[in-house]
Coordinates of C-alpha atoms and ligand atoms in Angstrom, one line a residue:
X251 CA 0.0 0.0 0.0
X252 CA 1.3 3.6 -0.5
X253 CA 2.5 4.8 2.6
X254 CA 0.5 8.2 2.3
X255 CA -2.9 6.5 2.3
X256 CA -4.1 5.6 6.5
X257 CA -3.2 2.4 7.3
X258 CA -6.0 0.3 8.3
X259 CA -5.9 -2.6 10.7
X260 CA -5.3 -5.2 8.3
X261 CA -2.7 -3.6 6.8
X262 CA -1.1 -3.0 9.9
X263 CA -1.6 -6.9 11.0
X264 CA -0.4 -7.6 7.3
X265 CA 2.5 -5.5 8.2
X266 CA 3.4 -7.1 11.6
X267 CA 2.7 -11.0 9.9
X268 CA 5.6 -9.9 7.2
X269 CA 8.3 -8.4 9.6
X270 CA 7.4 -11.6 12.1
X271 CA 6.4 -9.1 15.0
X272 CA 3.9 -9.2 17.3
X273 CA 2.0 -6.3 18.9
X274 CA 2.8 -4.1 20.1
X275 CA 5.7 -2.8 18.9
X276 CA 8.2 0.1 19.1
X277 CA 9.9 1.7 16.1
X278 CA 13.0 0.1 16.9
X279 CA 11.9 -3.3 16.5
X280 CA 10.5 -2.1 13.5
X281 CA 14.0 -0.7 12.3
X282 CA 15.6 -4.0 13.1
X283 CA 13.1 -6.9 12.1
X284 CA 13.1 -4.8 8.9
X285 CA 16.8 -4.2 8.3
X286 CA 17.1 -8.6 9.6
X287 CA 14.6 -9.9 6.6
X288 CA 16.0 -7.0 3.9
X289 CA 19.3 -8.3 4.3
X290 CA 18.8 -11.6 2.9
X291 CA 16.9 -10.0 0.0
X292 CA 17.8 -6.8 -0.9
X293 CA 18.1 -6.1 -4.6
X294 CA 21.6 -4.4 -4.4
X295 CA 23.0 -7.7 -3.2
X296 CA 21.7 -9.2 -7.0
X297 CA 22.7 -6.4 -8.8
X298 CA 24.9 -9.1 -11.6
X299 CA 21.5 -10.0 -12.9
X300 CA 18.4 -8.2 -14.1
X301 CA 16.0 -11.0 -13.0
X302 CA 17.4 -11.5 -9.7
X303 CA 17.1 -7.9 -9.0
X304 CA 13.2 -7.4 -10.1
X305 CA 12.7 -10.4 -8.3
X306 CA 14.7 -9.0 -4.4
X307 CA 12.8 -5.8 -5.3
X308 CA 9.6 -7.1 -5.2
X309 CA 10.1 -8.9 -1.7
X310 CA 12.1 -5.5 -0.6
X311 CA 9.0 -3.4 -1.7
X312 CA 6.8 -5.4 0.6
X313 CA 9.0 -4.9 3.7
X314 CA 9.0 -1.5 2.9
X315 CA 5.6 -1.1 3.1
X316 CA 5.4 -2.3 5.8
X317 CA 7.8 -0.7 7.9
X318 CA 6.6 2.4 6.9
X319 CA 2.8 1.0 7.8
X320 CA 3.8 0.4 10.9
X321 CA 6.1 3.7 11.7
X322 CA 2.5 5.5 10.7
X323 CA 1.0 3.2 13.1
X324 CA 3.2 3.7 16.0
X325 CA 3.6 8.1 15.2
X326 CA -0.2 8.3 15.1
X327 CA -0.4 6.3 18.7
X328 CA -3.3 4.0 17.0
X329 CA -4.7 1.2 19.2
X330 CA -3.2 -2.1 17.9
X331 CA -5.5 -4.4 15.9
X332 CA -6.8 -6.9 18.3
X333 CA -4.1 -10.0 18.6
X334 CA -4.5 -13.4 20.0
X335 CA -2.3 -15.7 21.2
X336 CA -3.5 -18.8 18.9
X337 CA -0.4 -20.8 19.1
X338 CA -2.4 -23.6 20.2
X339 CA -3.2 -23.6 16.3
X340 CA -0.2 -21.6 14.6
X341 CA 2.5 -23.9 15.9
X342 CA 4.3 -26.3 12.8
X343 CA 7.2 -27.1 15.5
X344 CA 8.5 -25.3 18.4
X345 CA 12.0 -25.8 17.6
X346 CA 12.1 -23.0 15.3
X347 CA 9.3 -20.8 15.2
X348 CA 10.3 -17.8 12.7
X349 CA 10.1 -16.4 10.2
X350 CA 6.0 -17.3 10.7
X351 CA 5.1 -15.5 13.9
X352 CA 3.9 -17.1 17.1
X353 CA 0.4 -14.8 17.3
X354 CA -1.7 -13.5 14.1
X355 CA -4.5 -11.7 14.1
X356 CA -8.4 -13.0 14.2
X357 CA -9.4 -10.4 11.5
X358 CA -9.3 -11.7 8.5
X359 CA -6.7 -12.9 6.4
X360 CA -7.3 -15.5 8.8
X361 CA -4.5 -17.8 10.7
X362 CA -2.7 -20.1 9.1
X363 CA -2.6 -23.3 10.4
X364 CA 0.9 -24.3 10.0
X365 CA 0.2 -28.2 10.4
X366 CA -2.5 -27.9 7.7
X367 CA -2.0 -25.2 6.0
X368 CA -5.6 -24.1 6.4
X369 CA -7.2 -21.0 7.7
X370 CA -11.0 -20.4 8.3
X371 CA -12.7 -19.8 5.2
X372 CA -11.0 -22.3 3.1
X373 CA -12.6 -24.6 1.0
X374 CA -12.3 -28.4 1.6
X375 CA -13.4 -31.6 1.0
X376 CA -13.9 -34.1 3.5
X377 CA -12.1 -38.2 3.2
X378 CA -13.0 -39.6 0.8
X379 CA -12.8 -36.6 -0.7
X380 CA -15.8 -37.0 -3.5
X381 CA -18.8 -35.3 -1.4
X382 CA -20.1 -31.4 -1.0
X383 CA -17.5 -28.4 -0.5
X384 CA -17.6 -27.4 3.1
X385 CA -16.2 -24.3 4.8
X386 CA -13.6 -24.3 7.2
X387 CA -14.0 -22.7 10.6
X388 CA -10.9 -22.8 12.6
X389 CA -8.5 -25.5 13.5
X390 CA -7.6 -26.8 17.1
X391 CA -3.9 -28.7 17.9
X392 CA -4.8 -31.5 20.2
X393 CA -1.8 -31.4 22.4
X394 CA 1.5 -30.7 21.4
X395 CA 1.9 -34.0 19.4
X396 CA -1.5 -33.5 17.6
X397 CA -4.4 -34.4 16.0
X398 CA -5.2 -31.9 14.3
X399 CA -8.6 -31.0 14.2
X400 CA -10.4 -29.0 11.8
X401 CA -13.8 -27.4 13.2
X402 CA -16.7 -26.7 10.8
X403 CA -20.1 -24.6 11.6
X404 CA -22.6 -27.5 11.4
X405 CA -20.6 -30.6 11.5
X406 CA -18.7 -32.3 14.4
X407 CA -14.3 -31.7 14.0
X408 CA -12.6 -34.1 11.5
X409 CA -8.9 -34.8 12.0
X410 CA -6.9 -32.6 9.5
X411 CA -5.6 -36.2 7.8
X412 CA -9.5 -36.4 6.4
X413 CA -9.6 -33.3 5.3
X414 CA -8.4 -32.3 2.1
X415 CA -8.3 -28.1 0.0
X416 CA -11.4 -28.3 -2.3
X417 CA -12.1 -25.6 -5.3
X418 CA -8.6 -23.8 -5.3
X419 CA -5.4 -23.3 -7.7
X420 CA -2.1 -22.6 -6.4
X421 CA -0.2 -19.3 -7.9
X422 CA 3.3 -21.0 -6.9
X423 CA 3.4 -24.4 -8.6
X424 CA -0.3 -24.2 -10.3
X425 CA -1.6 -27.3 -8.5
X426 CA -5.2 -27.5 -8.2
X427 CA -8.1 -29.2 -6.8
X428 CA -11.9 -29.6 -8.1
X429 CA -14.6 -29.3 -8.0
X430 CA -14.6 -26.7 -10.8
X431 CA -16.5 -23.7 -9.0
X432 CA -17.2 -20.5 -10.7
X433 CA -14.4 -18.8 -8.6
X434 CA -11.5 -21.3 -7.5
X435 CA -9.6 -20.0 -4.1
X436 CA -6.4 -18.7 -5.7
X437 CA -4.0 -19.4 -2.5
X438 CA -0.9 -20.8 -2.0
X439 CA -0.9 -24.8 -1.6
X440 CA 0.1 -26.2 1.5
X441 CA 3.1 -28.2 0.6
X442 CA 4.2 -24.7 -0.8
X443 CA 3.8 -23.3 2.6
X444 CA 5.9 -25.6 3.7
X445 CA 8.6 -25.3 1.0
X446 CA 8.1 -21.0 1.8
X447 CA 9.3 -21.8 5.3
X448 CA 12.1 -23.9 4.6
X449 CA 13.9 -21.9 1.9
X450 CA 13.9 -19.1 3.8
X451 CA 15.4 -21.0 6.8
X452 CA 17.9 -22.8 4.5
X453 CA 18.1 -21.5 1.1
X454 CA 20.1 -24.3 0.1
X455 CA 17.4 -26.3 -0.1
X456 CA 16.6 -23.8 -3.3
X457 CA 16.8 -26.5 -6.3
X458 CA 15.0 -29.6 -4.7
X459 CA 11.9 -27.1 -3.6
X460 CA 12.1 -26.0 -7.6
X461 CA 11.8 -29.9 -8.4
X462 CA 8.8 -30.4 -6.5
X463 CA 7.4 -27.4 -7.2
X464 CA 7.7 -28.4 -11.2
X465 CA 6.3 -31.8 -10.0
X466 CA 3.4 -30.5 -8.5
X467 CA 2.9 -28.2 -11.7
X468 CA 2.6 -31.3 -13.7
X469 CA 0.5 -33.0 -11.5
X470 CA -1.7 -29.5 -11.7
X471 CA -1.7 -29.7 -15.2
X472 CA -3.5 -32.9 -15.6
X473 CA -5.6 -32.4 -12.6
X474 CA -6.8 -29.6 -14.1
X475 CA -7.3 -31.0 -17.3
X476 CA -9.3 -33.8 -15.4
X477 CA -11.8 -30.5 -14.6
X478 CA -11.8 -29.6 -17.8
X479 CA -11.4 -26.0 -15.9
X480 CA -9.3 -23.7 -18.6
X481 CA -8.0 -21.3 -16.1
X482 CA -6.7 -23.6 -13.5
X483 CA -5.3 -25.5 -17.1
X484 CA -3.5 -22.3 -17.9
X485 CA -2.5 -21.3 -14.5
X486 CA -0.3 -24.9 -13.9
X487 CA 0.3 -25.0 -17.7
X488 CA 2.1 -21.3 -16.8
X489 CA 4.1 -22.4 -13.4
X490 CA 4.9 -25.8 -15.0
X491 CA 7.1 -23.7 -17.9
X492 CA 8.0 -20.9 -15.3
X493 CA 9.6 -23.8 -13.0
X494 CA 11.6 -25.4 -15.9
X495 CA 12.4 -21.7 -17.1
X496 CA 14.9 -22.1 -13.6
X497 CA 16.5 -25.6 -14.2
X498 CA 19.4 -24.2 -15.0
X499 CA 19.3 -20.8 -12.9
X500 CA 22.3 -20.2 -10.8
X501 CA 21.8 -20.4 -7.0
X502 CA 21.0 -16.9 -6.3
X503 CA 18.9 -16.4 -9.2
X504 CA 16.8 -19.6 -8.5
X505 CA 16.6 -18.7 -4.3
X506 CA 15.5 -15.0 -5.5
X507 CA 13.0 -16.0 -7.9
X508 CA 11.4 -18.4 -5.8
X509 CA 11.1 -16.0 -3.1
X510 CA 9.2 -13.4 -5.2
X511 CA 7.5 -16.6 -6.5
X512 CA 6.0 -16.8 -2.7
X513 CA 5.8 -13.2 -1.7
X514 CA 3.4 -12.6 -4.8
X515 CA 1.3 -15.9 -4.2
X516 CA 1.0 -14.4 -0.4
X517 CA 0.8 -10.5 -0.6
X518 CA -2.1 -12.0 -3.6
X519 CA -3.8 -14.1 -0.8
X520 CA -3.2 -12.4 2.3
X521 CA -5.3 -8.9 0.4
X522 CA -8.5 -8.5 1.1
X523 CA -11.5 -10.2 -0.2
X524 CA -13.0 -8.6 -3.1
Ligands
ZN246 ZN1 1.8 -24.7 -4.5

């Protein structure tokens, strides 16, 4: 968002979720969470390569934003949107928390579940996975070992394992699930969650998150086919050729561009409805 406009309390919970903060905060913690996550990503550091550098700039852009959100925030002495503690439900594994914080905000975009990657609101289908699209409420961790449970409005829980993302095409890797609905979720997919939080911890791990990222593409591409559903064809279709595109990207070029890969697919869901 331009930083002239007011900040509203999404934007400001947006800005917290990006810079891995919780409310409320001081403009130090501002300065150094943002200088922390620009320093793995800033565009000068790619400056040998065109690509590269569009792709740091868009993640840099972001974090901009949002430092400047939440400098506005803190100079105008605004009450901080209203944050839980749901790490009950946020938690993937305690060993290392970050970059996803431990608290998130009720107000929509909802919390992810890290376990399930699924956040009230979503779309699902329900083992064996062939009957009506159902709406998830929330999620509940059943002790620090699990089940996961996945709450509905008018139906008792169902352990995450039964539950499956109905209706939605993933702007990463282009995998997708039916039924064909008028408007398919477009959100992120949860093994690309996953993949989201483990380059960033270990960027390493770049060119075997591009393979299964192209492999979940392909998979997309006939999935969607199976649909018969043109755009969710087109989308995979698109990430299946964008994900070859980088077989043989250098390191830095391949970590960079998957990075903006994921900041687009999230800044893209994480906006709000409509
Ligand atoms: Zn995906």
């Amino acid at each position: 968002m331009a930083p002239s406009a007011a900040p509203g309390p999404r934007d400001c919970a947006r800005a917290l979720w990006l810079l891995g903060l919780t409310a409320p905060v001081t403009r130090e913690e501002v300065t150094a969470a943002w200088r922390a996550r620009v320093s793995r990503t800033h565009p000068d550091l790619h400056a040998s390569s065109a690509a590269k550098s569009d792709a740091a700039a868009v993640l840099t852009r972001a974090l901009n934003d949002a430092r400047a959100t939440l400098n506005r925030w803190i100079e105008d002495r605004r009450d901080w949107p209203d944050v839980r503690p749901r790490a009950t439900t946020v938690r993937f594994d305690e060993a290392d928390p970050e970059p996803w914080p431990e608290r998130a905000p009720s107000a929509e975009p909802a919390v992810v579940d890290r376990r399930t990657g699924l956040r009230a609101g979503d779309r699902v289908r329900l083992w064996p996975y062939d009957g009506d699209v159902e709406q998830v409420q929330g999620t509940e961790l059943d002790g620090p070992e699990g089940p996961t449970w996945v709450l509905f409005a008018d139906r008792a829980a169902v352990r995450s394992e039964r539950v499956r993302l109905a209706a939605y095409s993933c702007p990463v890797c282009g995998v997708c699930a039916g039924p064909a609905v008028d408007d398919p979720a477009v959100r992120p997919c949860p093994d690309c969650l996953v993949d989201l939080r483990r380059l960033d911890d270990r960027p390493a791990e770049a060119p075997r998150i591009r393979r299964a990222i192209e492999a979940r593409a392909e998979a997309g591409v006939s999935i969607a086919r199976e649909l018969d559903d043109g755009r969710l064809i087109d989308r995979a279709t698109e990430r299946r050729r964008w994900a070859r595109r980088l077989r043989d990207a250098g390191p830095e070029d391949l970590h960079a561009a998957l990075l903006a890969a994921f900041g687009r697919a999230w800044e893209r869901w994480g906006a709000p409805v409509g």
